[in-house]
Amino acid sequence: MPVHLAINNGTPVRTRPWPVWPQPARGALGALERVLHSGRWAISGPYRGAESAERRFARTFAAYNGVAHCVPAASGTASLMLALEACGVGVGDEVIAPGLSWVASASTIVGVNAVPVLVDIDPATLCLDPAAVEAAITPATRAIVVVHLYSAVADLDALRAVADRHGLPLIEDCAQAHGAEHRGRKVGSVGDIGTFSMQHSKVLTSGEGGAAITDSAALARRMEHLRADGRCYPAAAPAPGHMELVETGELMGSNRCLSEFQAAVLVEQLRELDEQNALRRRNALLLNELLAEQGLRPQDSSPGTTSRTYYVYAAALPDDALTDVPIAAVTGALTAELGFPISPAYAPLHTNRLYAPASRRRFALGDEHEKRIDPGRFHLPVCERLTRRLITFHHAALLGDESDVRDIATAVAKVLRHRGELRA
Ligand SMILES: Cc1ncc(COP(=O)(O)O)c(C=O)c1O
């Protein structure tokens, strides 16, 4: 029998290389050199008579998002934990989070000794289902964390309304959505706090990094203390050579600061974010059309979305494509055709091997707590059904041109046509 699929040693659709991510911004090298010679590599070092790169990034990123404050931090994980603690979340509190997300959505909640309550997703956007959120609220609920997943903006109209109705803070996890907009406002500015990751894979990156944004001066001040061992910036800079951060003793923190190198890189990367987001969006729109013609269902965004950010491209395969082959066989075959990783969706958090709170003694706060944080207690049928059908890939593949997009669509058509070869 003739073999067609590359995974069975057939000829691949493509062997040309793909765009590489991260791409250094034009000014990144110069900015790094300036920090190297500045005499200050961290905000916990002495003031040198000039604004720190960290302050410059905080100012620029707050302005970019249309909010009053930005507190940079070491990672997205750190930013989420700052946000949760600043909102008063602590031991035994319940926090609602989506069942489909990166593991940090649950691990940060157990990380502040609270209880993640995982709820189901909207099948079109793959983000939190507002009705499921409302149904999960109890007297112990202390906050709602929404994730703008892959390329979607979650239904912020409905989620903001649910949060307000119940007097709960809404935290927007924008780790995957820098620059996306809801009714003309940047994501992260609709919730009480918006958090970001600048880890290597993200559309705005400094290798590792994070930030939390807010309009509330009180929340920003709490987050500043939490991320710098209980210290914060003073109203006026000190004399050069003296420490800039002031030891207030207001709130104990721990060190989760961004370094000056990372902050300097972020200022430069941010200048190119909108242009790169627009290119990814253009290519994604064409791919949406080409895949819809083949019966796939590309991920949607909520009705209030005015601009999407493609961190990951996701589409659901048609029902009949997977009757006798598992999703991992299809994504493996696509990867072989394209020479670029095509993956299934994240495993839902209640079945995800990375989310295993019982593996750490730190969370062994008693039998009752351990039962409450047991991921196995959740039943999330939409997450389970959809993750068996989704193919996803990283945004780097959307940074090329139309021929790249056509290669992806060709590979999908080829694998679906010859999927019989995957059965063996
Ligand atoms: C939705 C989401 N939240 C939080 C994080 C955590 O960010 P970091 O890896 O910078 O800690 C990530 C990272 O992938 C993420 O995708």
Short mmCIF file of C-alpha atoms and ligand atoms in Angstrom, two decimals:
data_model
loop_
_atom_site.label_atom_id
_atom_site.label_comp_id
_atom_site.label_asym_id
_atom_site.label_seq_id
_atom_site.Cartn_x
_atom_site.Cartn_y
_atom_site.Cartn_z
CA MET A 1 0.00 0.00 0.00
CA PRO A 2 1.46 3.47 -0.85
CA VAL A 3 2.44 5.61 2.11
CA HIS A 4 1.56 9.30 2.10
CA LEU A 5 2.07 10.71 5.58
CA ALA A 6 5.50 12.01 6.62
CA ILE A 7 5.15 10.29 9.98
CA ASN A 8 5.17 6.98 8.02
CA ASN A 9 8.19 8.09 5.95
CA GLY A 10 6.14 9.76 3.20
CA THR A 11 7.21 13.13 1.77
CA PRO A 12 6.48 16.02 4.19
CA VAL A 13 4.43 19.03 3.12
CA ARG A 14 7.30 21.28 4.12
CA THR A 15 10.98 21.26 4.98
CA ARG A 16 11.67 25.04 4.89
CA PRO A 17 12.47 26.55 8.31
CA TRP A 18 9.89 28.49 10.32
CA PRO A 19 10.24 31.91 11.94
CA VAL A 20 12.11 31.70 15.24
CA TRP A 21 10.82 33.16 18.52
CA PRO A 22 11.85 35.29 20.40
CA GLN A 23 12.89 37.99 17.95
CA PRO A 24 15.05 40.70 19.57
CA ALA A 25 13.68 44.22 19.13
CA ARG A 26 15.82 46.72 17.23
CA GLY A 27 16.83 48.59 20.40
CA ALA A 28 17.32 45.57 22.70
CA LEU A 29 21.10 45.24 22.42
CA GLY A 30 21.76 48.94 23.11
CA ALA A 31 19.37 48.86 26.07
CA LEU A 32 21.19 45.85 27.56
CA GLU A 33 24.54 47.59 27.16
CA ARG A 34 23.29 50.68 28.94
CA VAL A 35 22.19 48.58 31.93
CA LEU A 36 25.53 46.74 31.96
CA HIS A 37 27.36 50.02 32.47
CA SER A 38 24.75 51.74 34.66
CA GLY A 39 25.98 50.54 38.05
CA ARG A 40 22.50 49.21 38.82
CA TRP A 41 21.39 45.73 37.81
CA ALA A 42 18.39 45.47 40.17
CA ILE A 43 15.95 47.87 41.81
CA SER A 44 17.32 46.62 45.15
CA GLY A 45 20.66 48.20 44.15
CA PRO A 46 21.50 51.87 44.87
CA TYR A 47 19.92 54.74 42.94
CA ARG A 48 22.30 56.16 40.30
CA GLY A 49 20.65 59.48 39.55
CA ALA A 50 18.50 58.11 36.70
CA GLU A 51 15.16 56.36 36.53
CA SER A 52 15.54 52.57 36.79
CA ALA A 53 14.72 50.51 33.70
CA GLU A 54 12.10 48.79 35.86
CA ARG A 55 10.33 52.11 36.56
CA ARG A 56 10.53 53.03 32.89
CA PHE A 57 8.97 49.73 31.88
CA ALA A 58 6.27 50.07 34.58
CA ARG A 59 5.37 53.57 33.33
CA THR A 60 5.36 52.52 29.69
CA PHE A 61 3.38 49.34 30.21
CA ALA A 62 0.79 51.09 32.42
CA ALA A 63 0.33 53.76 29.72
CA TYR A 64 0.13 51.10 26.98
CA ASN A 65 -2.68 49.37 28.89
CA GLY A 66 -4.45 52.60 29.88
CA VAL A 67 -4.13 52.06 33.65
CA ALA A 68 -2.60 54.06 36.48
CA HIS A 69 -0.18 51.47 37.90
CA CYS A 70 2.07 48.60 36.85
CA VAL A 71 4.12 46.47 39.24
CA PRO A 72 6.70 44.42 37.33
CA ALA A 73 7.59 41.02 38.79
CA ALA A 74 9.86 38.04 38.20
CA SER A 75 7.29 35.90 36.36
CA GLY A 76 3.64 35.49 35.50
CA THR A 77 3.38 33.07 38.40
CA ALA A 78 4.77 35.69 40.78
CA SER A 79 2.40 38.34 39.37
CA LEU A 80 -0.64 36.11 39.88
CA MET A 81 0.38 35.38 43.46
CA LEU A 82 0.90 39.10 44.11
CA ALA A 83 -2.56 39.80 42.70
CA LEU A 84 -4.23 37.10 44.78
CA GLU A 85 -2.57 38.21 48.01
CA ALA A 86 -3.16 41.90 47.30
CA CYS A 87 -6.88 41.07 46.96
CA GLY A 88 -6.77 39.50 50.42
CA VAL A 89 -6.86 35.85 49.30
CA GLY A 90 -5.35 33.57 51.92
CA VAL A 91 -5.66 30.34 53.81
CA GLY A 92 -8.78 28.31 53.03
CA ASP A 93 -10.38 30.87 50.68
CA GLU A 94 -11.89 29.59 47.44
CA VAL A 95 -10.75 31.10 44.14
CA ILE A 96 -12.57 30.33 40.92
CA ALA A 97 -10.35 29.52 37.93
CA PRO A 98 -10.85 27.90 34.50
CA GLY A 99 -10.45 24.15 34.07
CA LEU A 100 -8.50 24.68 30.84
CA SER A 101 -5.30 26.66 31.29
CA TRP A 102 -1.61 26.40 32.04
CA VAL A 103 -0.89 24.75 35.42
CA ALA A 104 -0.02 28.13 37.00
CA SER A 105 -3.74 28.97 37.06
CA ALA A 106 -4.22 26.37 39.79
CA SER A 107 -0.74 26.17 41.36
CA THR A 108 -0.69 29.89 42.20
CA ILE A 109 -3.96 29.54 44.11
CA VAL A 110 -2.73 26.59 46.20
CA GLY A 111 0.53 28.56 46.44
CA VAL A 112 -1.20 31.16 48.63
CA ASN A 113 -2.85 28.37 50.67
CA ALA A 114 -6.22 28.94 49.02
CA VAL A 115 -8.46 26.41 47.26
CA PRO A 116 -8.77 26.41 43.45
CA VAL A 117 -12.35 25.85 42.33
CA LEU A 118 -12.03 24.74 38.71
CA VAL A 119 -15.01 25.53 36.50
CA ASP A 120 -15.93 24.64 32.95
CA ILE A 121 -15.34 26.63 29.79
CA ASP A 122 -17.36 28.11 26.97
CA PRO A 123 -17.01 25.71 24.02
CA ALA A 124 -16.55 28.51 21.47
CA THR A 125 -13.98 30.70 23.27
CA LEU A 126 -12.39 27.99 25.49
CA CYS A 127 -12.41 30.59 28.31
CA LEU A 128 -14.37 30.65 31.59
CA ASP A 129 -18.10 30.10 31.20
CA PRO A 130 -19.71 32.94 33.21
CA ALA A 131 -22.77 30.83 34.11
CA ALA A 132 -20.50 28.09 35.49
CA VAL A 133 -18.64 30.73 37.50
CA GLU A 134 -21.84 32.02 39.05
CA ALA A 135 -22.96 28.49 39.92
CA ALA A 136 -19.62 27.81 41.66
CA ILE A 137 -19.72 30.82 43.99
CA THR A 138 -20.07 29.97 47.70
CA PRO A 139 -19.70 32.01 50.89
CA ALA A 140 -16.01 30.96 50.88
CA THR A 141 -15.30 32.43 47.41
CA ARG A 142 -12.78 35.25 47.65
CA ALA A 143 -11.82 35.99 44.02
CA ILE A 144 -12.35 35.04 40.36
CA VAL A 145 -9.39 34.53 38.02
CA VAL A 146 -10.18 34.63 34.31
CA VAL A 147 -7.63 33.57 31.68
CA HIS A 148 -7.70 34.96 28.16
CA LEU A 149 -6.65 31.65 26.68
CA TYR A 150 -4.64 31.07 23.47
CA SER A 151 -6.13 33.77 21.19
CA ALA A 152 -9.42 34.61 22.87
CA VAL A 153 -10.67 37.42 25.01
CA ALA A 154 -12.96 35.95 27.68
CA ASP A 155 -16.49 37.26 28.15
CA LEU A 156 -15.51 40.21 30.31
CA ASP A 157 -18.98 41.82 30.18
CA ALA A 158 -20.57 38.82 31.87
CA LEU A 159 -17.64 38.04 34.18
CA ARG A 160 -17.35 41.63 35.42
CA ALA A 161 -21.11 41.59 36.09
CA VAL A 162 -20.91 38.30 38.04
CA ALA A 163 -17.96 39.59 40.09
CA ASP A 164 -19.76 42.87 40.87
CA ARG A 165 -23.01 41.13 41.77
CA HIS A 166 -21.16 39.07 44.37
CA GLY A 167 -18.70 41.76 45.51
CA LEU A 168 -15.69 39.71 44.35
CA PRO A 169 -12.43 40.96 42.81
CA LEU A 170 -11.88 39.90 39.19
CA ILE A 171 -8.27 39.10 38.30
CA GLU A 172 -7.52 38.90 34.57
CA ASP A 173 -4.65 36.55 33.74
CA CYS A 174 -3.33 38.07 30.51
CA ALA A 175 -0.21 35.87 30.27
CA GLN A 176 -1.36 34.89 26.78
CA ALA A 177 -3.01 38.12 25.66
CA HIS A 178 -0.69 41.17 25.77
CA GLY A 179 -2.32 43.90 23.69
CA ALA A 180 -5.71 42.23 23.18
CA GLU A 181 -8.74 44.50 23.59
CA HIS A 182 -12.28 44.27 24.89
CA ARG A 183 -14.63 47.06 23.80
CA GLY A 184 -11.58 49.17 22.98
CA ARG A 185 -9.94 48.66 26.39
CA LYS A 186 -6.80 46.62 26.82
CA VAL A 187 -7.31 43.29 28.61
CA GLY A 188 -6.09 43.51 32.17
CA SER A 189 -7.71 46.91 32.65
CA VAL A 190 -11.28 45.60 33.03
CA GLY A 191 -10.58 43.44 36.08
CA ASP A 192 -9.42 44.79 39.42
CA ILE A 193 -5.92 43.55 38.54
CA GLY A 194 -4.47 42.22 35.27
CA THR A 195 -1.41 39.96 35.34
CA PHE A 196 1.08 39.14 32.59
CA SER A 197 3.87 36.65 31.94
CA MET A 198 6.94 37.64 29.92
CA GLN A 199 8.37 34.13 29.83
CA HIS A 200 10.23 33.09 26.65
CA SER A 201 7.21 31.84 24.67
CA LYS A 202 5.02 34.90 25.28
CA VAL A 203 4.29 37.59 22.68
CA LEU A 204 6.07 40.11 24.92
CA THR A 205 9.12 38.52 26.50
CA SER A 206 12.36 39.06 28.38
CA GLY A 207 13.07 35.34 28.78
CA GLU A 208 11.42 35.34 32.20
CA GLY A 209 9.34 38.15 33.66
CA GLY A 210 5.91 39.34 34.63
CA ALA A 211 3.80 42.33 35.63
CA ALA A 212 0.55 43.22 37.35
CA ILE A 213 -1.51 46.26 36.34
CA THR A 214 -4.29 48.05 38.19
CA ASP A 215 -6.05 51.39 38.55
CA SER A 216 -6.09 51.03 42.34
CA ALA A 217 -3.26 52.81 44.18
CA ALA A 218 -3.93 50.66 47.27
CA LEU A 219 -3.65 47.35 45.37
CA ALA A 220 -0.52 48.56 43.57
CA ARG A 221 1.12 49.53 46.87
CA ARG A 222 0.36 46.13 48.37
CA MET A 223 1.81 44.38 45.32
CA GLU A 224 4.95 46.57 45.45
CA HIS A 225 5.58 45.50 49.04
CA LEU A 226 4.79 41.86 48.33
CA ARG A 227 7.30 41.65 45.48
CA ALA A 228 10.25 43.49 47.13
CA ASP A 229 10.60 42.08 50.64
CA GLY A 230 8.28 44.68 52.14
CA ARG A 231 9.91 47.66 50.43
CA CYS A 232 8.47 50.20 48.00
CA TYR A 233 9.48 53.21 45.92
CA PRO A 234 9.47 56.59 47.73
CA ALA A 235 7.60 59.66 46.45
CA ALA A 236 10.93 61.34 45.58
CA ALA A 237 14.21 59.72 44.54
CA PRO A 238 17.07 59.68 47.11
CA ALA A 239 20.54 61.14 46.57
CA PRO A 240 22.62 59.06 44.11
CA GLY A 241 24.42 56.16 45.78
CA HIS A 242 21.61 55.56 48.31
CA MET A 243 19.03 52.79 48.26
CA GLU A 244 15.91 53.83 46.41
CA LEU A 245 13.50 51.29 47.93
CA VAL A 246 12.18 52.28 51.36
CA GLU A 247 11.69 49.74 54.18
CA THR A 248 8.17 50.60 55.36
CA GLY A 249 7.30 47.42 57.28
CA GLU A 250 3.71 47.83 56.01
CA LEU A 251 3.42 44.33 54.58
CA MET A 252 5.88 41.45 54.55
CA GLY A 253 6.92 40.40 51.05
CA SER A 254 9.47 38.23 49.34
CA ASN A 255 11.82 38.94 46.45
CA ARG A 256 10.00 38.56 43.16
CA CYS A 257 11.60 41.50 41.36
CA LEU A 258 12.35 41.80 37.68
CA SER A 259 16.04 42.54 36.98
CA GLU A 260 17.13 45.73 35.22
CA PHE A 261 18.24 43.67 32.21
CA GLN A 262 14.80 42.16 31.78
CA ALA A 263 13.05 45.50 32.24
CA ALA A 264 15.31 47.20 29.68
CA VAL A 265 14.59 44.47 27.12
CA LEU A 266 10.84 44.72 27.75
CA VAL A 267 10.78 48.47 27.05
CA GLU A 268 12.23 47.75 23.60
CA GLN A 269 10.14 44.63 22.87
CA LEU A 270 6.97 46.55 23.71
CA ARG A 271 7.67 49.01 20.86
CA GLU A 272 7.24 46.14 18.36
CA LEU A 273 4.35 44.28 20.00
CA ASP A 274 1.48 45.92 18.11
CA GLU A 275 3.10 45.37 14.72
CA GLN A 276 3.79 41.69 15.50
CA ASN A 277 0.28 41.17 16.89
CA ALA A 278 -1.19 42.64 13.69
CA LEU A 279 0.88 40.30 11.50
CA ARG A 280 -0.17 37.24 13.54
CA ARG A 281 -3.79 38.35 13.36
CA ARG A 282 -3.67 38.76 9.57
CA ASN A 283 -2.20 35.30 9.09
CA ALA A 284 -4.63 33.76 11.60
CA LEU A 285 -7.63 35.24 9.76
CA LEU A 286 -6.55 33.56 6.53
CA LEU A 287 -5.93 30.27 8.35
CA ASN A 288 -9.38 30.49 9.97
CA GLU A 289 -10.91 30.63 6.48
CA LEU A 290 -8.80 27.79 5.09
CA LEU A 291 -9.47 25.50 8.05
CA ALA A 292 -13.19 26.32 8.24
CA GLU A 293 -13.46 25.17 4.59
CA GLN A 294 -12.20 21.78 5.81
CA GLY A 295 -14.78 21.55 8.60
CA LEU A 296 -12.53 22.64 11.47
CA ARG A 297 -13.78 25.12 14.03
CA PRO A 298 -11.17 27.79 14.85
CA GLN A 299 -11.28 29.19 18.39
CA ASP A 300 -13.68 32.12 18.74
CA SER A 301 -13.41 35.19 20.93
CA SER A 302 -16.15 36.77 23.08
CA PRO A 303 -18.61 39.24 21.49
CA GLY A 304 -16.98 42.30 23.11
CA THR A 305 -13.58 41.58 21.54
CA THR A 306 -12.16 44.49 19.55
CA SER A 307 -8.64 43.11 19.05
CA ARG A 308 -7.23 39.59 19.41
CA THR A 309 -3.71 38.55 20.31
CA TYR A 310 -2.64 35.18 18.92
CA TYR A 311 -0.35 33.55 21.49
CA VAL A 312 -1.44 30.08 20.44
CA TYR A 313 -3.59 29.21 17.45
CA ALA A 314 -6.29 26.63 18.30
CA ALA A 315 -8.92 24.87 16.19
CA ALA A 316 -11.26 21.94 16.85
CA LEU A 317 -11.22 19.07 14.35
CA PRO A 318 -14.54 17.97 12.87
CA ASP A 319 -16.37 15.16 14.72
CA ASP A 320 -15.80 12.53 12.04
CA ALA A 321 -12.02 13.13 11.92
CA LEU A 322 -11.40 11.46 15.25
CA THR A 323 -13.72 8.50 15.35
CA ASP A 324 -10.88 6.00 15.22
CA VAL A 325 -7.66 7.97 15.83
CA PRO A 326 -6.66 9.83 18.99
CA ILE A 327 -5.85 13.54 18.83
CA ALA A 328 -2.18 12.87 19.68
CA ALA A 329 -1.83 10.74 16.53
CA VAL A 330 -3.19 13.61 14.41
CA THR A 331 -0.95 16.25 16.01
CA GLY A 332 2.06 13.93 15.68
CA ALA A 333 1.32 13.48 11.98
CA LEU A 334 0.90 17.24 11.48
CA THR A 335 4.19 17.91 13.24
CA ALA A 336 5.94 15.49 10.90
CA GLU A 337 4.38 17.18 7.84
CA LEU A 338 5.36 20.69 8.92
CA GLY A 339 8.57 20.38 10.96
CA PHE A 340 6.96 22.57 13.58
CA PRO A 341 5.29 21.31 16.77
CA ILE A 342 1.52 20.96 16.52
CA SER A 343 0.10 19.87 19.89
CA PRO A 344 -3.15 18.85 21.52
CA ALA A 345 -4.64 21.41 23.93
CA TYR A 346 -3.48 21.52 27.56
CA ALA A 347 -4.83 18.61 29.55
CA PRO A 348 -7.71 19.99 31.67
CA LEU A 349 -6.36 20.95 35.08
CA HIS A 350 -8.35 18.35 37.01
CA THR A 351 -6.60 15.62 34.98
CA ASN A 352 -3.29 17.42 34.32
CA ARG A 353 -0.20 15.62 35.58
CA LEU A 354 1.52 18.95 36.27
CA TYR A 355 -1.16 19.96 38.77
CA ALA A 356 -0.46 17.64 41.69
CA PRO A 357 -0.76 19.54 44.97
CA ALA A 358 -0.51 16.31 47.00
CA SER A 359 3.08 15.92 45.73
CA ARG A 360 4.24 18.79 47.98
CA ARG A 361 4.25 18.71 51.78
CA ARG A 362 3.88 22.48 51.76
CA PHE A 363 0.16 22.08 51.01
CA ALA A 364 -0.47 19.35 53.58
CA LEU A 365 -2.46 21.67 55.80
CA GLY A 366 -4.69 18.94 57.19
CA ASP A 367 -7.03 16.27 55.86
CA GLU A 368 -9.88 18.66 55.19
CA HIS A 369 -7.68 21.05 53.15
CA GLU A 370 -6.17 18.20 51.19
CA LYS A 371 -9.64 17.00 50.23
CA ARG A 372 -10.60 20.50 49.12
CA ILE A 373 -7.54 20.88 46.88
CA ASP A 374 -7.86 17.40 45.35
CA PRO A 375 -8.16 18.07 41.58
CA GLY A 376 -10.01 14.76 41.14
CA ARG A 377 -13.17 16.21 42.72
CA PHE A 378 -14.05 18.26 39.63
CA HIS A 379 -16.20 17.19 36.71
CA LEU A 380 -15.68 19.41 33.64
CA PRO A 381 -17.37 17.82 30.62
CA VAL A 382 -16.81 20.69 28.16
CA CYS A 383 -13.07 20.81 28.93
CA GLU A 384 -12.86 17.04 28.53
CA ARG A 385 -14.83 16.89 25.28
CA LEU A 386 -13.02 19.76 23.58
CA THR A 387 -9.49 18.86 24.53
CA ARG A 388 -9.95 15.56 22.69
CA ARG A 389 -10.51 17.54 19.47
CA LEU A 390 -8.22 20.58 19.60
CA ILE A 391 -5.03 21.13 17.65
CA THR A 392 -2.83 24.03 18.76
CA PHE A 393 0.44 25.65 17.74
CA HIS A 394 2.69 28.49 18.93
CA HIS A 395 2.43 31.98 17.44
CA ALA A 396 5.92 31.87 15.86
CA ALA A 397 4.34 30.06 12.89
CA LEU A 398 2.09 33.10 12.32
CA LEU A 399 5.02 35.50 11.99
CA GLY A 400 5.74 34.56 8.40
CA ASP A 401 3.71 35.10 5.24
CA GLU A 402 0.73 33.68 3.38
CA SER A 403 2.74 30.69 2.06
CA ASP A 404 3.35 29.52 5.66
CA VAL A 405 -0.37 29.67 6.37
CA ARG A 406 -1.14 27.73 3.21
CA ASP A 407 1.38 25.05 4.21
CA ILE A 408 -0.42 24.56 7.53
CA ALA A 409 -3.80 24.24 5.79
CA THR A 410 -2.30 21.82 3.23
CA ALA A 411 -0.86 19.65 6.02
CA VAL A 412 -4.23 19.52 7.81
CA ALA A 413 -6.01 18.50 4.60
CA LYS A 414 -3.39 15.84 3.88
CA VAL A 415 -3.47 14.31 7.37
CA LEU A 416 -7.28 14.26 7.45
CA ARG A 417 -7.42 12.69 3.97
CA HIS A 418 -4.93 9.95 4.87
CA ARG A 419 -5.80 9.48 8.53
CA GLY A 420 -6.46 5.81 7.80
CA GLU A 421 -2.64 5.47 7.84
CA LEU A 422 -2.67 6.48 11.52
CA ARG A 423 -4.88 3.65 12.65
CA ALA A 424 -2.31 0.90 12.57
C1 LIG B 1 -2.31 31.50 31.50
C2 LIG B 1 -0.98 31.53 32.19
N1 LIG B 1 -0.91 31.98 33.45
C3 LIG B 1 0.25 32.05 34.11
C4 LIG B 1 1.42 31.65 33.53
C5 LIG B 1 2.69 31.68 34.33
O1 LIG B 1 3.65 32.52 33.80
P1 LIG B 1 5.20 32.26 34.10
O2 LIG B 1 5.63 31.06 33.34
O3 LIG B 1 5.87 33.52 33.62
O4 LIG B 1 5.35 32.10 35.57
C6 LIG B 1 1.41 31.17 32.21
C7 LIG B 1 2.65 30.70 31.57
O5 LIG B 1 2.63 30.03 30.56
C8 LIG B 1 0.17 31.10 31.53
O6 LIG B 1 0.09 30.66 30.27
#
